[in-house]
mmCIF file of C-alpha atoms and ligand atoms in Angstrom:
data_model
loop_
_atom_site.group_PDB
_atom_site.id
_atom_site.type_symbol
_atom_site.label_atom_id
_atom_site.label_comp_id
_atom_site.label_asym_id
_atom_site.label_seq_id
_atom_site.Cartn_x
_atom_site.Cartn_y
_atom_site.Cartn_z
ATOM 1 C CA MET K 1 25.683 -13.939 -4.709
ATOM 2 C CA PRO K 2 23.657 -15.813 -2.024
ATOM 3 C CA LYS K 3 19.998 -16.590 -1.971
ATOM 4 C CA MET K 4 17.211 -13.872 -1.435
ATOM 5 C CA PRO K 5 20.271 -10.725 -1.521
ATOM 6 C CA LEU K 6 18.834 -7.893 -0.055
ATOM 7 C CA GLY K 7 18.262 -4.321 -1.433
ATOM 8 C CA VAL K 8 16.127 -1.865 -1.072
ATOM 9 C CA LEU K 9 13.470 0.457 -3.090
ATOM 10 C CA LEU K 10 14.750 4.328 -3.937
ATOM 11 C CA SER K 11 13.489 7.102 -5.580
ATOM 12 C CA VAL K 12 15.896 9.092 -8.142
ATOM 13 C CA GLY K 13 16.864 13.044 -6.620
ATOM 14 C CA GLU K 14 19.442 15.268 -6.040
ATOM 15 C CA ASP K 15 20.491 13.075 -2.906
ATOM 16 C CA LEU K 16 20.745 9.947 -4.794
ATOM 17 C CA ALA K 17 24.906 9.802 -4.431
ATOM 18 C CA GLU K 18 25.053 10.326 -1.045
ATOM 19 C CA ARG K 19 22.400 7.385 -0.453
ATOM 20 C CA LEU K 20 23.889 5.340 -2.897
ATOM 21 C CA LYS K 21 27.232 5.557 -0.927
ATOM 22 C CA ARG K 22 25.193 4.772 2.213
ATOM 23 C CA ILE K 23 23.263 1.800 1.135
ATOM 24 C CA TYR K 24 26.477 0.024 -0.331
ATOM 25 C CA ALA K 25 28.431 0.963 2.724
ATOM 26 C CA ALA K 26 25.807 -0.740 4.947
ATOM 27 C CA GLY K 27 25.872 -4.087 2.661
ATOM 28 C CA PHE K 28 22.975 -4.304 0.529
ATOM 29 C CA PRO K 29 23.958 -5.355 -3.189
ATOM 30 C CA THR K 30 20.817 -4.919 -4.787
ATOM 31 C CA MET K 31 18.277 -2.166 -5.330
ATOM 32 C CA GLN K 32 14.987 -1.297 -7.238
ATOM 33 C CA LEU K 33 14.728 2.113 -8.436
ATOM 34 C CA VAL K 34 11.331 4.284 -9.162
ATOM 35 C CA SER K 35 11.383 5.466 -12.395
ATOM 36 C CA PRO K 36 13.279 8.720 -12.546
ATOM 37 C CA PRO K 37 11.670 12.062 -12.672
ATOM 38 C CA THR K 38 11.306 13.498 -16.391
ATOM 39 C CA GLU K 39 14.321 15.783 -15.908
ATOM 40 C CA TRP K 40 16.641 12.830 -15.173
ATOM 41 C CA LEU K 41 15.355 11.071 -18.359
ATOM 42 C CA ALA K 42 17.404 13.403 -20.527
ATOM 43 C CA ASP K 43 21.229 14.253 -21.159
ATOM 44 C CA PRO K 44 23.013 15.318 -19.241
ATOM 45 C CA LYS K 45 21.421 14.375 -16.174
ATOM 46 C CA ARG K 46 20.574 10.908 -17.466
ATOM 47 C CA THR K 47 24.415 10.213 -18.122
ATOM 48 C CA GLU K 48 25.048 11.631 -14.668
ATOM 49 C CA LEU K 49 22.625 9.158 -13.376
ATOM 50 C CA LYS K 50 23.761 6.130 -15.322
ATOM 51 C CA GLY K 51 27.238 7.114 -13.914
ATOM 52 C CA LEU K 52 25.778 7.445 -10.158
ATOM 53 C CA ILE K 53 24.372 3.884 -10.741
ATOM 54 C CA GLU K 54 27.261 1.890 -12.129
ATOM 55 C CA ASP K 55 29.888 3.732 -9.721
ATOM 56 C CA SER K 56 27.481 2.731 -6.568
ATOM 57 C CA SER K 57 28.449 -1.305 -7.644
ATOM 58 C CA ILE K 58 24.740 -2.194 -6.548
ATOM 59 C CA ARG K 59 22.874 -3.945 -9.313
ATOM 60 C CA VAL K 60 19.666 -3.111 -10.044
ATOM 61 C CA THR K 61 16.759 -5.594 -10.123
ATOM 62 C CA SER K 62 14.064 -3.589 -11.324
ATOM 63 C CA VAL K 63 12.898 -0.027 -12.380
ATOM 64 C CA ALA K 64 9.381 0.420 -10.652
ATOM 65 C CA ALA K 65 7.362 2.741 -13.466
ATOM 66 C CA VAL K 66 5.506 5.157 -11.430
ATOM 67 C CA TYR K 67 3.479 7.792 -13.392
ATOM 68 C CA GLU K 68 2.551 11.289 -12.661
ATOM 69 C CA GLY K 69 -0.737 12.386 -11.123
ATOM 70 C CA GLU K 70 -1.045 9.152 -9.157
ATOM 71 C CA SER K 71 -2.860 9.253 -5.701
ATOM 72 C CA TYR K 72 -2.566 6.283 -2.586
ATOM 73 C CA ALA K 73 -4.798 8.351 -0.236
ATOM 74 C CA HIS K 74 -7.900 5.875 -0.313
ATOM 75 C CA VAL K 75 -9.463 3.477 -2.391
ATOM 76 C CA ALA K 76 -11.406 6.236 -4.729
ATOM 77 C CA ALA K 77 -8.268 8.346 -5.448
ATOM 78 C CA VAL K 78 -6.236 4.522 -6.049
ATOM 79 C CA ARG K 79 -9.084 3.739 -8.390
ATOM 80 C CA SER K 80 -9.363 7.027 -10.356
ATOM 81 C CA THR K 81 -5.444 7.817 -10.686
ATOM 82 C CA VAL K 82 -3.413 4.882 -10.465
ATOM 83 C CA GLY K 83 -1.515 2.691 -13.257
ATOM 84 C CA LEU K 84 -3.084 2.165 -16.470
ATOM 85 C CA LEU K 85 -6.890 2.089 -15.431
ATOM 86 C CA PRO K 86 -7.710 5.525 -16.070
ATOM 87 C CA GLU K 87 -8.453 5.843 -19.867
ATOM 88 C CA GLU K 88 -7.423 9.435 -20.260
ATOM 89 C CA THR K 89 -3.760 8.816 -19.526
ATOM 90 C CA ARG K 90 -3.272 4.948 -20.406
ATOM 91 C CA ALA K 91 -1.650 5.620 -23.838
ATOM 92 C CA SER K 92 0.627 8.458 -22.407
ATOM 93 C CA ARG K 93 1.597 6.191 -19.556
ATOM 94 C CA ILE K 94 2.043 3.382 -21.867
ATOM 95 C CA GLU K 95 4.520 5.485 -23.397
ATOM 96 C CA ASP K 96 6.136 6.315 -20.091
ATOM 97 C CA THR K 97 6.426 2.950 -19.074
ATOM 98 C CA LYS K 98 8.652 2.424 -22.974
ATOM 99 C CA ARG K 99 10.494 5.551 -21.909
ATOM 100 C CA CYS K 100 11.218 3.760 -18.268
ATOM 101 C CA ALA K 101 12.152 0.377 -20.018
ATOM 102 C CA ASP K 102 14.826 2.400 -21.990
ATOM 103 C CA PHE K 103 15.816 3.600 -19.177
ATOM 104 C CA GLY K 104 15.763 0.066 -17.172
ATOM 105 C CA ALA K 105 17.842 -1.444 -20.208
ATOM 106 C CA ASP K 106 20.657 1.087 -19.507
ATOM 107 C CA VAL K 107 21.130 0.468 -16.073
ATOM 108 C CA ALA K 108 20.882 -3.213 -17.053
ATOM 109 C CA ALA K 109 17.714 -3.897 -15.116
ATOM 110 C CA PRO K 110 16.157 -7.087 -15.985
ATOM 111 C CA ASN K 111 12.694 -5.833 -14.979
ATOM 112 C CA ILE K 112 10.265 -3.297 -15.207
ATOM 113 C CA SER K 113 7.905 -3.123 -12.449
ATOM 114 C CA SER K 114 3.779 -1.275 -11.980
ATOM 115 C CA HIS K 115 0.920 -0.944 -10.476
ATOM 116 C CA ILE K 116 -1.581 -1.167 -13.528
ATOM 117 C CA GLY K 117 -4.419 -0.084 -11.106
ATOM 118 C CA TYR K 118 -7.630 -2.263 -10.169
ATOM 119 C CA ILE K 119 -7.723 -4.975 -12.517
ATOM 120 C CA PRO K 120 -12.119 -5.244 -13.013
ATOM 121 C CA GLU K 121 -13.625 -8.954 -12.133
ATOM 122 C CA ASP K 122 -15.156 -9.293 -15.118
ATOM 123 C CA ARG K 123 -13.321 -10.290 -18.225
ATOM 124 C CA ALA K 124 -15.878 -9.039 -20.403
ATOM 125 C CA ASP K 125 -15.992 -5.430 -18.723
ATOM 126 C CA PRO K 126 -14.181 -3.554 -21.796
ATOM 127 C CA ILE K 127 -11.734 -2.002 -19.027
ATOM 128 C CA TYR K 128 -10.437 -5.877 -18.668
ATOM 129 C CA CYS K 129 -9.959 -6.438 -22.151
ATOM 130 C CA ALA K 130 -8.542 -2.515 -22.699
ATOM 131 C CA LEU K 131 -5.753 -3.459 -19.289
ATOM 132 C CA VAL K 132 -4.888 -6.657 -21.212
ATOM 133 C CA ALA K 133 -4.347 -4.899 -24.488
ATOM 134 C CA ALA K 134 -1.931 -2.370 -22.569
ATOM 135 C CA VAL K 135 -0.082 -4.889 -21.102
ATOM 136 C CA GLN K 136 0.394 -6.777 -24.177
ATOM 137 C CA GLU K 137 1.807 -3.720 -25.985
ATOM 138 C CA ILE K 138 4.300 -3.325 -22.892
ATOM 139 C CA CYS K 139 5.374 -6.999 -22.409
ATOM 140 C CA ASP K 140 6.085 -6.676 -26.666
ATOM 141 C CA TYR K 141 8.407 -3.658 -26.203
ATOM 142 C CA LEU K 142 9.962 -4.988 -23.092
ATOM 143 C CA HIS K 143 10.595 -8.689 -24.621
ATOM 144 C CA ARG K 144 12.433 -6.603 -27.462
ATOM 145 C CA ARG K 145 14.999 -5.786 -24.578
ATOM 146 C CA ARG K 146 14.518 -8.639 -22.987
ATOM 147 C CA MET K 147 13.437 -7.896 -20.203
ATOM 148 C CA ASN K 148 10.007 -8.839 -17.750
ATOM 149 C CA PHE K 149 7.037 -6.557 -17.082
ATOM 150 C CA CYS K 150 6.070 -7.309 -13.139
ATOM 151 C CA LEU K 151 2.726 -6.785 -11.921
ATOM 152 C CA GLU K 152 3.208 -5.111 -8.140
ATOM 153 C CA THR K 153 0.398 -7.101 -6.645
ATOM 154 C CA GLY K 154 -1.893 -5.707 -4.010
ATOM 155 C CA GLN K 155 -4.887 -4.210 -5.670
ATOM 156 C CA GLU K 156 -6.638 -7.531 -6.574
ATOM 157 C CA SER K 157 -6.482 -10.811 -5.597
ATOM 158 C CA ALA K 158 -3.843 -13.429 -6.239
ATOM 159 C CA GLY K 159 -6.617 -15.235 -8.066
ATOM 160 C CA LEU K 160 -7.678 -12.675 -10.457
ATOM 161 C CA LEU K 161 -4.222 -11.420 -10.974
ATOM 162 C CA LYS K 162 -3.767 -15.040 -11.976
ATOM 163 C CA GLN K 163 -6.286 -14.856 -14.379
ATOM 164 C CA PHE K 164 -5.155 -11.945 -15.821
ATOM 165 C CA ILE K 165 -1.614 -13.123 -16.320
ATOM 166 C CA SER K 166 -3.364 -16.344 -18.059
ATOM 167 C CA ASN K 167 -5.121 -13.563 -20.192
ATOM 168 C CA VAL K 168 -2.512 -11.452 -21.277
ATOM 169 C CA SER K 169 -0.334 -14.552 -22.608
ATOM 170 C CA ARG K 170 3.160 -13.175 -22.616
ATOM 171 C CA GLU K 171 5.863 -14.865 -21.416
ATOM 172 C CA ASN K 172 8.042 -12.087 -20.109
ATOM 173 C CA LEU K 173 4.617 -10.969 -17.445
ATOM 174 C CA LYS K 174 5.682 -11.692 -14.346
ATOM 175 C CA VAL K 175 4.800 -10.713 -10.729
ATOM 176 C CA ASN K 176 6.425 -8.348 -8.521
ATOM 177 C CA PHE K 177 4.930 -9.329 -5.010
ATOM 178 C CA ASP K 178 4.275 -7.058 -2.194
ATOM 179 C CA PRO K 179 2.868 -8.703 1.072
ATOM 180 C CA ALA K 180 2.232 -5.705 2.897
ATOM 181 C CA ASN K 181 -0.569 -4.431 -0.209
ATOM 182 C CA MET K 182 -2.112 -7.774 -0.039
ATOM 183 C CA ILE K 183 -3.168 -6.326 3.468
ATOM 184 C CA MET K 184 -3.043 -2.994 3.153
ATOM 185 C CA TYR K 185 -5.669 -3.485 -0.241
ATOM 186 C CA GLY K 186 -7.448 -6.181 1.864
ATOM 187 C CA THR K 187 -7.222 -8.483 -0.947
ATOM 188 C CA GLY K 188 -6.024 -11.564 0.743
ATOM 189 C CA ASP K 189 -3.440 -13.189 3.230
ATOM 190 C CA PRO K 190 -0.392 -12.827 1.359
ATOM 191 C CA ILE K 191 0.949 -16.148 2.381
ATOM 192 C CA ASP K 192 -1.764 -17.687 0.199
ATOM 193 C CA ALA K 193 -1.128 -15.271 -2.446
ATOM 194 C CA VAL K 194 2.241 -15.625 -2.812
ATOM 195 C CA GLU K 195 1.896 -19.646 -3.079
ATOM 196 C CA LEU K 196 -0.968 -19.436 -5.716
ATOM 197 C CA LEU K 197 1.484 -17.047 -7.767
ATOM 198 C CA ALA K 198 4.898 -18.966 -6.943
ATOM 199 C CA GLU K 199 5.555 -19.599 -10.484
ATOM 200 C CA TRP K 200 5.477 -15.931 -11.817
ATOM 201 C CA VAL K 201 7.296 -14.040 -8.991
ATOM 202 C CA ARG K 202 10.328 -12.327 -9.621
ATOM 203 C CA GLY K 203 10.951 -9.688 -6.876
ATOM 204 C CA VAL K 204 9.703 -9.223 -3.579
ATOM 205 C CA HIS K 205 8.927 -6.213 -1.739
ATOM 206 C CA CYS K 206 9.782 -6.884 2.223
ATOM 207 C CA LYS K 207 7.294 -4.087 3.630
ATOM 208 C CA ASP K 208 4.823 -4.413 6.611
ATOM 209 C CA GLY K 209 1.092 -2.837 7.034
ATOM 210 C CA VAL K 210 -2.067 -3.377 8.594
ATOM 211 C CA TRP K 211 -5.696 -4.099 7.548
ATOM 212 C CA PRO K 212 -7.781 -1.311 6.423
ATOM 213 C CA LYS K 213 -10.103 -0.343 9.476
ATOM 214 C CA ALA K 214 -12.834 0.550 7.286
ATOM 215 C CA GLU K 215 -14.381 0.409 4.051
ATOM 216 C CA GLY K 216 -12.852 2.438 1.262
ATOM 217 C CA GLN K 217 -10.034 2.845 3.418
ATOM 218 C CA LEU K 218 -6.547 1.691 2.989
ATOM 219 C CA GLY K 219 -4.060 0.183 5.705
ATOM 220 C CA GLU K 220 -1.454 1.617 6.774
ATOM 221 C CA GLU K 221 1.953 0.614 5.998
ATOM 222 C CA ARG K 222 4.542 -0.228 8.680
ATOM 223 C CA PRO K 223 8.171 -0.796 9.300
ATOM 224 C CA LEU K 224 9.114 -4.083 8.953
ATOM 225 C CA GLY K 225 8.304 -6.667 11.331
ATOM 226 C CA GLN K 226 5.809 -4.249 12.841
ATOM 227 C CA GLY K 227 2.659 -4.781 10.890
ATOM 228 C CA GLU K 228 0.384 -7.752 10.009
ATOM 229 C CA VAL K 229 2.355 -9.505 7.443
ATOM 230 C CA GLY K 230 4.528 -12.096 9.781
ATOM 231 C CA VAL K 231 7.420 -11.416 7.672
ATOM 232 C CA GLU K 232 9.386 -15.026 9.087
ATOM 233 C CA ARG K 233 6.235 -16.656 7.973
ATOM 234 C CA PHE K 234 6.792 -14.844 4.514
ATOM 235 C CA LEU K 235 10.348 -15.976 4.198
ATOM 236 C CA ALA K 236 9.560 -19.354 5.135
ATOM 237 C CA LYS K 237 7.227 -19.443 2.247
ATOM 238 C CA LEU K 238 9.446 -17.984 -0.153
ATOM 239 C CA LYS K 239 11.956 -20.697 0.938
ATOM 240 C CA GLN K 240 9.416 -23.323 0.898
ATOM 241 C CA ILE K 241 8.071 -22.233 -2.956
ATOM 242 C CA GLY K 242 11.864 -22.098 -4.298
ATOM 243 C CA TYR K 243 12.196 -18.557 -4.801
ATOM 244 C CA GLU K 244 15.804 -16.926 -4.992
ATOM 245 C CA GLY K 245 15.411 -13.458 -6.370
ATOM 246 C CA PRO K 246 16.181 -10.342 -4.248
ATOM 247 C CA LEU K 247 14.041 -9.342 -1.277
ATOM 248 C CA THR K 248 13.622 -5.357 -1.868
ATOM 249 C CA ILE K 249 12.936 -3.651 1.405
ATOM 250 C CA GLU K 250 10.571 -0.882 0.684
ATOM 251 C CA ARG K 251 9.256 2.125 2.838
ATOM 252 C CA GLU K 252 6.678 4.609 2.168
ATOM 253 C CA ILE K 253 8.344 7.668 3.852
ATOM 254 C CA PRO K 254 11.516 10.055 2.793
ATOM 255 C CA GLY K 255 14.582 11.165 4.483
ATOM 256 C CA GLU K 256 16.492 9.828 7.305
ATOM 257 C CA GLN K 257 13.712 7.646 8.816
ATOM 258 C CA GLN K 258 13.882 5.861 5.640
ATOM 259 C CA MET K 259 17.271 5.077 6.244
ATOM 260 C CA GLN K 260 17.049 4.136 9.413
ATOM 261 C CA ASP K 261 13.925 1.665 8.694
ATOM 262 C CA PHE K 262 16.177 -0.247 5.680
ATOM 263 C CA LEU K 263 18.930 -0.766 8.337
ATOM 264 C CA ALA K 264 16.499 -1.682 10.696
ATOM 265 C CA GLY K 265 14.655 -4.256 8.249
ATOM 266 C CA LYS K 266 18.144 -5.520 7.074
ATOM 267 C CA LYS K 267 18.969 -6.577 10.300
ATOM 268 C CA LEU K 268 15.831 -7.923 10.780
ATOM 269 C CA LEU K 269 15.674 -10.162 7.345
ATOM 270 C CA GLU K 270 19.302 -11.112 7.711
ATOM 271 C CA ASP K 271 18.366 -12.465 11.523
ATOM 272 C CA MET K 272 15.625 -14.509 9.877
ATOM 273 C CA LYS K 273 17.288 -15.911 7.058
ATOM 274 C CA ALA K 274 20.027 -17.023 9.052
ATOM 275 C CA LYS K 275 17.257 -18.500 11.672
ATOM 276 C CA LEU K 276 15.650 -20.454 8.503
ATOM 277 C CA GLU K 277 18.749 -21.275 6.870
ATOM 278 C CA ILE K 278 18.480 -19.144 3.743
ATOM 279 C CA ASP K 279 21.610 -18.710 2.192
HETATM 280 MG MG1 LIG O 301 5.547 -2.394 -3.158
#
């Protein structure tokens, strides 16, 4: 396997078989999967899904746990709906994450990743303590399956995330680094952030975006190479910190345009890998 093999982030739906064929034909050796909707987690669809993934010959590097009822429309919506932050859904989402891990184990995924929501800055905040306990419970469940739990970056600064990882104190707590999120949430320069988090990075989302235009808003996502990440400097930094894991193209739009943007992103990343002598 070459260094930094390319992949895409795919959701599970009725057209998955067709999309897997196109992704494999395009030459992607890896993928991350968004956690399957509930109906795909019970037989007969679970067995069908597992078969599709095995037949695709594409390696699943992570399953991204997403939860019902989440909204990424603006900062307040993220704060009240995303991840393990909302108290009323925390316990059920911990169980959802465990079910996601069981599915991940079925398809030999080494990592489960997730946005857990805005981590409070104050370590004495009861929500901070509740998030630490929730993530410890998930990590301990995953540890029994020899899997990592990867925190998706963006909703807090790299410094705060590093402190949180230290407080959770679990060997299998890692990071899925998304440079565009750092920009879209306005939480810091992704190059500095990835350097600070280097030892924990097990996955990378190749996504682009622009900084927010107003307080309370999120920046917009853009096709790879058309935002403010600076893809070449990002790859150069990944090489410098010794990262050799997958580069997973994420594009938060559905349909044919997503596929076209995956293909354009692949060309861009291949050209830059060649230029930076990453192989
Ligand atoms: Mg992402």
